[in-house]
Short mmCIF file of C-alpha atoms in Angstrom, two decimals:
data_model
loop_
_atom_site.label_atom_id
_atom_site.label_comp_id
_atom_site.label_asym_id
_atom_site.label_seq_id
_atom_site.Cartn_x
_atom_site.Cartn_y
_atom_site.Cartn_z
CA MET X 1 3.04 24.18 -52.34
CA ILE X 2 3.57 25.86 -48.95
CA GLU X 3 -0.05 25.22 -47.99
CA ARG X 4 0.31 21.50 -48.73
CA LEU X 5 3.60 21.36 -46.82
CA GLU X 6 2.01 23.01 -43.79
CA ILE X 7 -0.78 20.42 -43.82
CA LEU X 8 1.82 17.63 -43.89
CA ASN X 9 3.83 19.31 -41.16
CA ASN X 10 0.76 19.56 -38.93
CA ARG X 11 0.01 15.90 -39.55
CA TYR X 12 3.61 14.98 -38.72
CA GLN X 13 3.35 16.77 -35.37
CA GLU X 14 0.06 14.97 -34.66
CA ILE X 15 1.74 11.62 -35.33
CA LEU X 16 4.60 12.43 -32.93
CA ALA X 17 2.07 13.36 -30.25
CA GLU X 18 0.09 10.15 -30.80
CA LEU X 19 3.24 8.02 -30.60
CA ASN X 20 3.91 9.51 -27.16
CA ASN X 21 0.36 8.78 -25.99
CA PRO X 22 0.38 5.95 -23.37
CA GLU X 23 -2.92 4.58 -24.74
CA VAL X 24 -1.44 4.24 -28.22
CA LEU X 25 1.67 2.49 -26.88
CA ASP X 26 -0.50 -0.50 -25.92
CA ASP X 27 -1.83 -0.90 -29.48
CA PHE X 28 0.88 -2.56 -31.60
CA SER X 29 -1.02 -2.36 -34.90
CA LYS X 30 -1.66 1.37 -34.43
CA ILE X 31 1.99 2.01 -33.52
CA LYS X 32 3.06 0.16 -36.66
CA LYS X 33 0.69 2.20 -38.82
CA LEU X 34 1.72 5.53 -37.28
CA SER X 35 5.43 4.70 -37.47
CA LYS X 36 5.06 3.88 -41.16
CA GLU X 37 3.26 7.19 -41.77
CA GLN X 38 5.95 9.05 -39.81
CA SER X 39 8.69 7.38 -41.84
CA ASP X 40 6.95 8.27 -45.11
CA LEU X 41 6.73 11.96 -44.11
CA GLU X 42 10.13 12.33 -42.45
CA GLU X 43 12.23 13.31 -45.48
CA THR X 44 9.65 15.85 -46.65
CA ILE X 45 9.35 17.47 -43.21
CA GLU X 46 13.13 17.64 -42.76
CA LYS X 47 13.55 19.38 -46.12
CA TYR X 48 10.63 21.71 -45.37
CA THR X 49 12.20 22.66 -42.02
CA THR X 50 15.47 23.46 -43.81
CA TYR X 51 13.53 25.39 -46.47
CA LYS X 52 11.81 27.55 -43.82
CA LYS X 53 15.14 28.31 -42.14
CA VAL X 54 16.76 29.27 -45.46
CA THR X 55 13.78 31.52 -46.29
CA ASN X 56 14.00 33.24 -42.90
CA ASP X 57 17.74 33.74 -43.31
CA ILE X 58 17.17 35.38 -46.71
CA GLU X 59 14.59 37.74 -45.21
CA GLU X 60 16.93 38.69 -42.36
CA LEU X 61 19.82 39.42 -44.73
CA ASN X 62 17.58 41.53 -46.95
CA SER X 63 16.51 43.60 -43.93
CA MET X 64 20.06 44.29 -42.75
CA SER X 65 21.52 47.74 -43.22
CA GLU X 66 23.89 47.36 -46.12
CA SER X 67 26.92 49.33 -45.09
CA ALA X 68 29.71 49.44 -47.65
CA GLU X 69 31.95 47.01 -45.78
CA MET X 70 29.10 44.48 -45.31
CA LEU X 71 27.58 44.72 -48.79
CA GLU X 72 29.89 42.22 -50.48
CA ILE X 73 29.58 39.64 -47.67
CA ILE X 74 25.80 39.93 -47.61
CA LYS X 75 25.54 39.60 -51.39
CA GLU X 76 27.69 36.45 -51.44
CA GLU X 77 25.67 34.85 -48.64
CA LEU X 78 22.37 35.83 -50.30
CA ASP X 79 23.46 34.21 -53.57
CA GLN X 80 24.26 30.95 -51.78
CA LEU X 81 20.99 30.92 -49.85
CA THR X 82 18.95 31.79 -52.95
CA ASN X 83 20.49 28.88 -54.85
CA GLN X 84 19.86 26.56 -51.89
CA LYS X 85 16.23 27.71 -51.70
CA ALA X 86 15.66 27.00 -55.41
CA LEU X 87 17.17 23.52 -55.04
CA LEU X 88 15.01 22.78 -51.98
CA GLU X 89 11.89 23.92 -53.86
CA SER X 90 12.66 21.48 -56.69
CA GLU X 91 13.26 18.63 -54.24
CA LEU X 92 10.08 19.42 -52.30
CA GLU X 93 8.03 19.45 -55.52
CA ILE X 94 9.22 15.90 -56.24
CA LEU X 95 8.55 14.77 -52.66
CA LEU X 96 4.99 16.10 -52.97
CA ILE X 97 4.26 13.89 -55.98
CA PRO X 98 1.64 11.33 -54.84
CA LYS X 99 3.49 8.16 -53.95
CA ASP X 100 2.64 4.81 -55.51
CA GLU X 101 1.11 2.80 -52.66
CA ASN X 102 2.90 -0.29 -53.97
CA ASP X 103 6.41 1.20 -54.04
CA GLY X 104 7.48 -0.36 -50.75
CA LYS X 105 6.24 -3.83 -51.64
CA ASP X 106 8.03 -7.00 -52.67
CA ILE X 107 7.31 -8.28 -56.17
CA ILE X 108 6.58 -11.36 -58.18
CA MET X 109 8.27 -11.35 -61.59
CA GLU X 110 7.51 -13.58 -64.53
CA ILE X 111 9.83 -13.91 -67.54
CA ARG X 112 8.87 -15.82 -70.70
CA GLY X 113 10.68 -16.62 -73.91
CA ALA X 114 8.52 -15.10 -76.69
CA ALA X 115 9.39 -14.64 -80.37
CA GLY X 116 12.56 -16.38 -81.52
CA GLY X 117 12.31 -19.98 -80.34
CA ASP X 118 15.35 -21.31 -78.47
CA GLU X 119 17.15 -17.95 -78.63
CA ALA X 120 14.18 -16.24 -76.94
CA ASN X 121 14.33 -18.79 -74.11
CA ILE X 122 18.08 -18.35 -73.76
CA PHE X 123 17.57 -14.58 -73.54
CA ALA X 124 14.87 -15.10 -70.89
CA GLY X 125 17.56 -16.90 -68.90
CA ASP X 126 19.94 -13.99 -69.45
CA LEU X 127 17.31 -11.55 -68.16
CA PHE X 128 16.72 -13.73 -65.09
CA ARG X 129 20.46 -13.67 -64.40
CA MET X 130 20.55 -9.87 -64.90
CA TYR X 131 17.76 -9.28 -62.39
CA SER X 132 19.34 -11.80 -59.99
CA LYS X 133 22.63 -9.88 -60.11
CA TYR X 134 20.77 -6.59 -59.60
CA ALA X 135 18.90 -8.04 -56.61
CA GLU X 136 22.17 -9.29 -55.16
CA LYS X 137 23.69 -5.79 -55.35
CA HIS X 138 20.72 -4.45 -53.35
CA ASN X 139 20.77 -7.30 -50.81
CA TRP X 140 17.37 -8.48 -51.97
CA LYS X 141 16.30 -12.12 -51.76
CA ILE X 142 15.09 -14.15 -54.77
CA GLU X 143 12.88 -17.25 -54.51
CA VAL X 144 11.98 -19.21 -57.65
CA SER X 145 8.48 -20.69 -57.50
CA HIS X 146 8.05 -22.20 -60.97
CA GLU X 147 10.28 -22.74 -63.99
CA VAL X 148 10.00 -24.36 -67.40
CA PRO X 149 13.54 -24.82 -68.78
CA GLY X 150 14.20 -24.17 -72.45
CA SER X 151 15.36 -27.16 -74.49
CA SER X 152 18.60 -25.36 -75.43
CA GLY X 153 19.07 -23.41 -72.22
CA GLY X 154 17.40 -20.52 -70.47
CA PHE X 155 13.70 -20.66 -69.69
CA ALA X 156 10.48 -20.91 -71.62
CA GLN X 157 9.00 -19.48 -68.41
CA ILE X 158 10.24 -18.66 -64.93
CA GLU X 159 8.36 -17.10 -62.00
CA PHE X 160 10.08 -15.83 -58.89
CA SER X 161 9.65 -13.41 -56.01
CA ILE X 162 12.08 -10.66 -55.03
CA LYS X 163 11.92 -9.50 -51.42
CA GLY X 164 13.70 -6.50 -49.95
CA GLU X 165 13.48 -2.77 -49.40
CA ASN X 166 11.37 -0.83 -51.94
CA VAL X 167 11.72 -3.52 -54.63
CA TYR X 168 8.63 -2.49 -56.60
CA SER X 169 9.70 1.17 -56.70
CA LYS X 170 12.79 0.14 -58.69
CA LEU X 171 11.55 -2.72 -60.85
CA LYS X 172 7.99 -1.62 -61.69
CA TYR X 173 9.28 -0.14 -64.96
CA GLU X 174 10.50 -3.53 -66.27
CA SER X 175 7.15 -4.92 -67.47
CA GLY X 176 7.02 -5.29 -71.24
CA SER X 177 8.71 -6.91 -74.19
CA HIS X 178 12.52 -6.96 -74.10
CA ARG X 179 14.19 -7.37 -77.51
CA VAL X 180 17.66 -8.82 -78.09
CA GLN X 181 19.74 -8.42 -81.26
CA ARG X 182 22.76 -10.73 -81.45
CA ILE X 183 24.34 -13.66 -83.27
CA PRO X 184 23.03 -16.88 -81.68
CA GLU X 185 25.54 -19.61 -80.87
CA THR X 186 23.72 -21.87 -83.33
CA GLU X 187 24.06 -19.36 -86.20
CA THR X 188 26.68 -20.65 -88.67
CA GLN X 189 26.72 -17.69 -91.10
CA GLY X 190 27.24 -14.90 -88.56
CA ARG X 191 23.85 -13.29 -89.05
CA VAL X 192 22.31 -11.13 -86.32
CA HIS X 193 18.94 -12.45 -85.12
CA THR X 194 16.21 -10.56 -83.27
CA SER X 195 14.32 -12.33 -80.48
CA THR X 196 12.09 -11.20 -77.63
CA SER X 197 11.33 -12.20 -74.08
CA THR X 198 8.54 -10.72 -71.99
CA VAL X 199 8.70 -9.54 -68.40
CA LEU X 200 5.79 -9.01 -66.03
CA VAL X 201 6.29 -7.32 -62.64
CA MET X 202 3.54 -7.50 -60.03
CA PRO X 203 3.54 -6.11 -56.48
CA GLU X 204 2.79 -8.68 -53.80
CA VAL X 205 -0.60 -8.15 -52.16
CA ASP X 206 -1.76 -8.77 -48.62
CA ASP X 207 -4.54 -11.25 -47.86
CA ILE X 208 -6.88 -8.41 -46.92
CA GLU X 209 -6.61 -6.81 -50.35
CA ILE X 210 -8.27 -9.55 -52.38
CA GLU X 211 -10.56 -12.45 -51.56
CA ILE X 212 -10.82 -15.64 -53.62
CA LYS X 213 -13.65 -18.13 -53.20
CA GLU X 214 -12.61 -21.77 -52.84
CA SER X 215 -15.44 -22.75 -55.20
CA ASP X 216 -13.81 -20.66 -57.96
CA LEU X 217 -10.62 -22.74 -57.90
CA LYS X 218 -9.53 -25.83 -59.80
CA ILE X 219 -6.52 -27.47 -58.14
CA ASP X 220 -4.34 -30.09 -59.85
CA VAL X 221 -1.31 -31.89 -58.44
CA PHE X 222 1.49 -33.46 -60.46
CA HIS X 223 5.13 -34.57 -60.31
CA SER X 224 7.70 -31.76 -60.17
CA GLY X 225 9.57 -31.75 -63.47
CA GLY X 226 13.24 -30.95 -63.97
CA ALA X 227 15.16 -30.09 -67.10
CA GLY X 228 14.25 -32.30 -70.05
CA GLY X 229 11.14 -33.59 -68.28
CA GLN X 230 13.15 -35.45 -65.65
CA SER X 231 11.18 -36.19 -62.49
CA VAL X 232 12.55 -34.50 -59.39
CA ASN X 233 10.17 -35.92 -56.79
CA THR X 234 8.44 -39.29 -56.67
CA THR X 235 5.33 -37.77 -55.03
CA ASN X 236 2.74 -35.42 -56.47
CA SER X 237 4.10 -32.33 -54.73
CA ALA X 238 3.75 -29.75 -57.53
CA VAL X 239 0.50 -27.77 -57.62
CA ARG X 240 -1.38 -25.97 -60.38
CA ILE X 241 -4.27 -23.68 -59.42
CA THR X 242 -6.70 -22.24 -61.96
CA HIS X 243 -9.04 -19.38 -61.08
CA LEU X 244 -12.13 -20.30 -63.11
CA PRO X 245 -13.78 -16.84 -63.43
CA THR X 246 -10.63 -15.29 -64.96
CA ASN X 247 -8.97 -18.46 -66.32
CA ILE X 248 -5.71 -17.33 -64.69
CA SER X 249 -3.53 -20.33 -63.89
CA VAL X 250 -0.36 -20.59 -61.78
CA SER X 251 1.95 -23.48 -60.93
CA CYS X 252 4.42 -23.97 -58.09
CA GLN X 253 6.87 -26.85 -57.90
CA ASN X 254 9.99 -25.75 -56.06
CA GLU X 255 8.89 -26.58 -52.50
CA ARG X 256 9.18 -30.18 -51.31
CA SER X 257 5.70 -30.40 -49.81
CA GLN X 258 2.41 -30.10 -51.63
CA LEU X 259 1.03 -27.82 -48.89
CA LYS X 260 3.89 -25.31 -49.25
CA ASN X 261 3.55 -25.34 -53.05
CA LYS X 262 -0.18 -24.72 -52.70
CA ASP X 263 0.34 -21.80 -50.31
CA LYS X 264 2.89 -20.20 -52.61
CA ALA X 265 0.72 -20.79 -55.70
CA MET X 266 -2.22 -19.10 -53.94
CA GLN X 267 -0.05 -16.10 -53.12
CA ILE X 268 1.02 -15.76 -56.76
CA LEU X 269 -2.56 -16.25 -57.96
CA LYS X 270 -3.75 -13.39 -55.77
CA VAL X 271 -1.03 -11.15 -57.17
CA LYS X 272 -2.01 -11.99 -60.77
CA ILE X 273 -5.72 -11.45 -60.18
CA TYR X 274 -5.04 -8.19 -58.35
CA SER X 275 -2.72 -6.97 -61.12
CA GLU X 276 -5.29 -7.80 -63.78
CA GLN X 277 -7.99 -5.93 -61.83
CA GLN X 278 -5.69 -2.92 -61.48
CA ARG X 279 -4.87 -2.98 -65.19
CA LYS X 280 -8.54 -2.98 -66.19
CA HIS X 281 -9.32 -0.25 -63.67
CA GLU X 282 -6.54 1.97 -65.02
CA GLU X 283 -7.74 1.44 -68.60
CA MET X 284 -11.22 2.59 -67.59
CA ILE X 285 -10.24 5.73 -65.67
CA ASP X 286 -7.13 6.85 -67.53
CA ALA X 287 -7.57 7.71 -71.19
CA ASP X 288 -3.96 8.94 -71.36
CA ARG X 289 -2.53 5.73 -69.94
CA ARG X 290 -0.32 5.10 -72.95
CA SER X 291 1.57 8.35 -72.40
CA LYS X 292 2.88 7.12 -69.07
CA ILE X 293 6.02 5.09 -68.53
CA VAL X 294 4.51 2.35 -66.39
CA THR X 295 1.88 0.51 -68.42
CA GLY X 296 2.34 -3.07 -67.30
CA ASP X 297 1.51 -4.18 -70.84
CA ARG X 298 3.63 -7.21 -71.60
CA SER X 299 3.22 -6.80 -75.38
CA GLU X 300 4.74 -3.30 -75.43
CA LYS X 301 8.33 -3.24 -76.68
CA ILE X 302 10.19 -1.30 -74.03
CA ARG X 303 13.89 -2.05 -74.50
CA THR X 304 16.44 -3.36 -77.01
CA TYR X 305 19.69 -5.10 -76.09
CA ASN X 306 21.99 -4.77 -79.11
CA TYR X 307 25.04 -7.02 -78.64
CA PRO X 308 27.05 -6.06 -81.78
CA GLN X 309 27.02 -2.39 -80.68
CA ASN X 310 27.17 -3.12 -76.91
CA ARG X 311 24.14 -0.82 -76.59
CA VAL X 312 20.94 -0.91 -74.52
CA THR X 313 18.10 1.44 -75.52
CA ASP X 314 14.94 2.08 -73.54
CA HIS X 315 12.40 3.15 -76.17
CA ARG X 316 9.94 4.77 -73.76
CA ILE X 317 12.33 7.58 -72.90
CA ASN X 318 14.75 7.30 -75.86
CA PHE X 319 17.61 6.60 -73.46
CA SER X 320 20.69 4.58 -74.40
CA VAL X 321 23.77 3.31 -72.59
CA MET X 322 26.83 1.87 -74.31
CA ASN X 323 27.69 -0.75 -71.71
CA LEU X 324 25.45 -3.74 -72.44
CA ASP X 325 28.09 -6.09 -71.01
CA ASN X 326 27.80 -4.36 -67.63
CA VAL X 327 23.99 -4.18 -67.87
CA MET X 328 23.78 -7.96 -68.25
CA GLU X 329 25.82 -8.21 -65.03
CA GLY X 330 23.06 -6.37 -63.18
CA GLU X 331 24.34 -2.80 -63.65
CA ILE X 332 20.95 -1.33 -64.55
CA ASP X 333 20.81 1.56 -62.07
CA ASP X 334 21.44 4.20 -64.76
CA ILE X 335 18.48 2.99 -66.81
CA ILE X 336 16.19 2.73 -63.79
CA GLU X 337 17.17 6.18 -62.48
CA ALA X 338 16.49 7.70 -65.93
CA LEU X 339 13.04 6.08 -65.92
CA ILE X 340 12.28 7.34 -62.41
CA THR X 341 13.37 10.87 -63.36
CA GLU X 342 11.16 10.91 -66.47
CA ASP X 343 8.23 9.46 -64.54
CA GLN X 344 8.58 12.24 -61.96
CA ARG X 345 8.77 14.86 -64.72
CA LEU X 346 5.53 13.61 -66.27
CA LYS X 347 3.78 13.57 -62.91
CA LEU X 348 4.95 17.13 -62.19
CA GLU X 349 3.43 18.22 -65.50
CA GLU X 350 0.11 16.66 -64.48
CA LYS X 351 -0.01 18.56 -61.16
#
């Protein structure tokens, strides 16, 4: 661990020197890249600097002549420093876990009503509200690009972006099938029904990361539709783009101009193609993929929301909270932190 930390420390010093180089100061793209790398390393280097100081202090105390009157003071200080060193070692181990290159990115999320008819669509709407509330608490921005309202409320499908600081690092664990157990409003005999909605989380990708040929696209335009099929615009402003080689199709209808809808649809299409490529790549190179928390498989049942017992259970880590009412108001930090902690534990075991 110390060898790896020294390599990072040397690199950090190189970055600081480069950022003070007059030639580099004239190159904005290089400054941006170096500043990002410096920011990524900063916490690790600060903790490593503290760790080295604590280690030196321990060595100095151990070398001191232990006269009777000093023995008790030295022992107390050594105990404190030894505990601090152990804590720093644990924190540094976590910081040395290879970072997901997508963690700092914005996301595109897609929620669909699945099994359960109208109740599944209503629950999809509840999930959208939950994530909207969570985004609001983190000062993130949500933009809806496409929605298909459910006939009794909620959404048969809704796609939206979430933009802010480190969005993917928090919400990447949400992909999968979310199950709800509750008594629907339409249920006359008080029976609990089980329905599911699916969530897909995809990191936004830059233009340089994936290239799409114009000849591989089929582009359709149509009227934007509101709830119940009501026409919102009188012009063909909504856009559907199909990528013929993969048969992936996306629609965008929430902008007023066809050009803006097309641009946004292309952005979402790139994300979907990129995510599908990543999924296939991971399946090929990682035989143990199913043992990891983040699978991105929409069919995998990841969580149950049990209304009669006010309980939410994440099945991947066997973690439950008894405050479903708060969870549906966007209070999902406890679940997300538990998932992050378990993910880090698994990665530490792989090192």
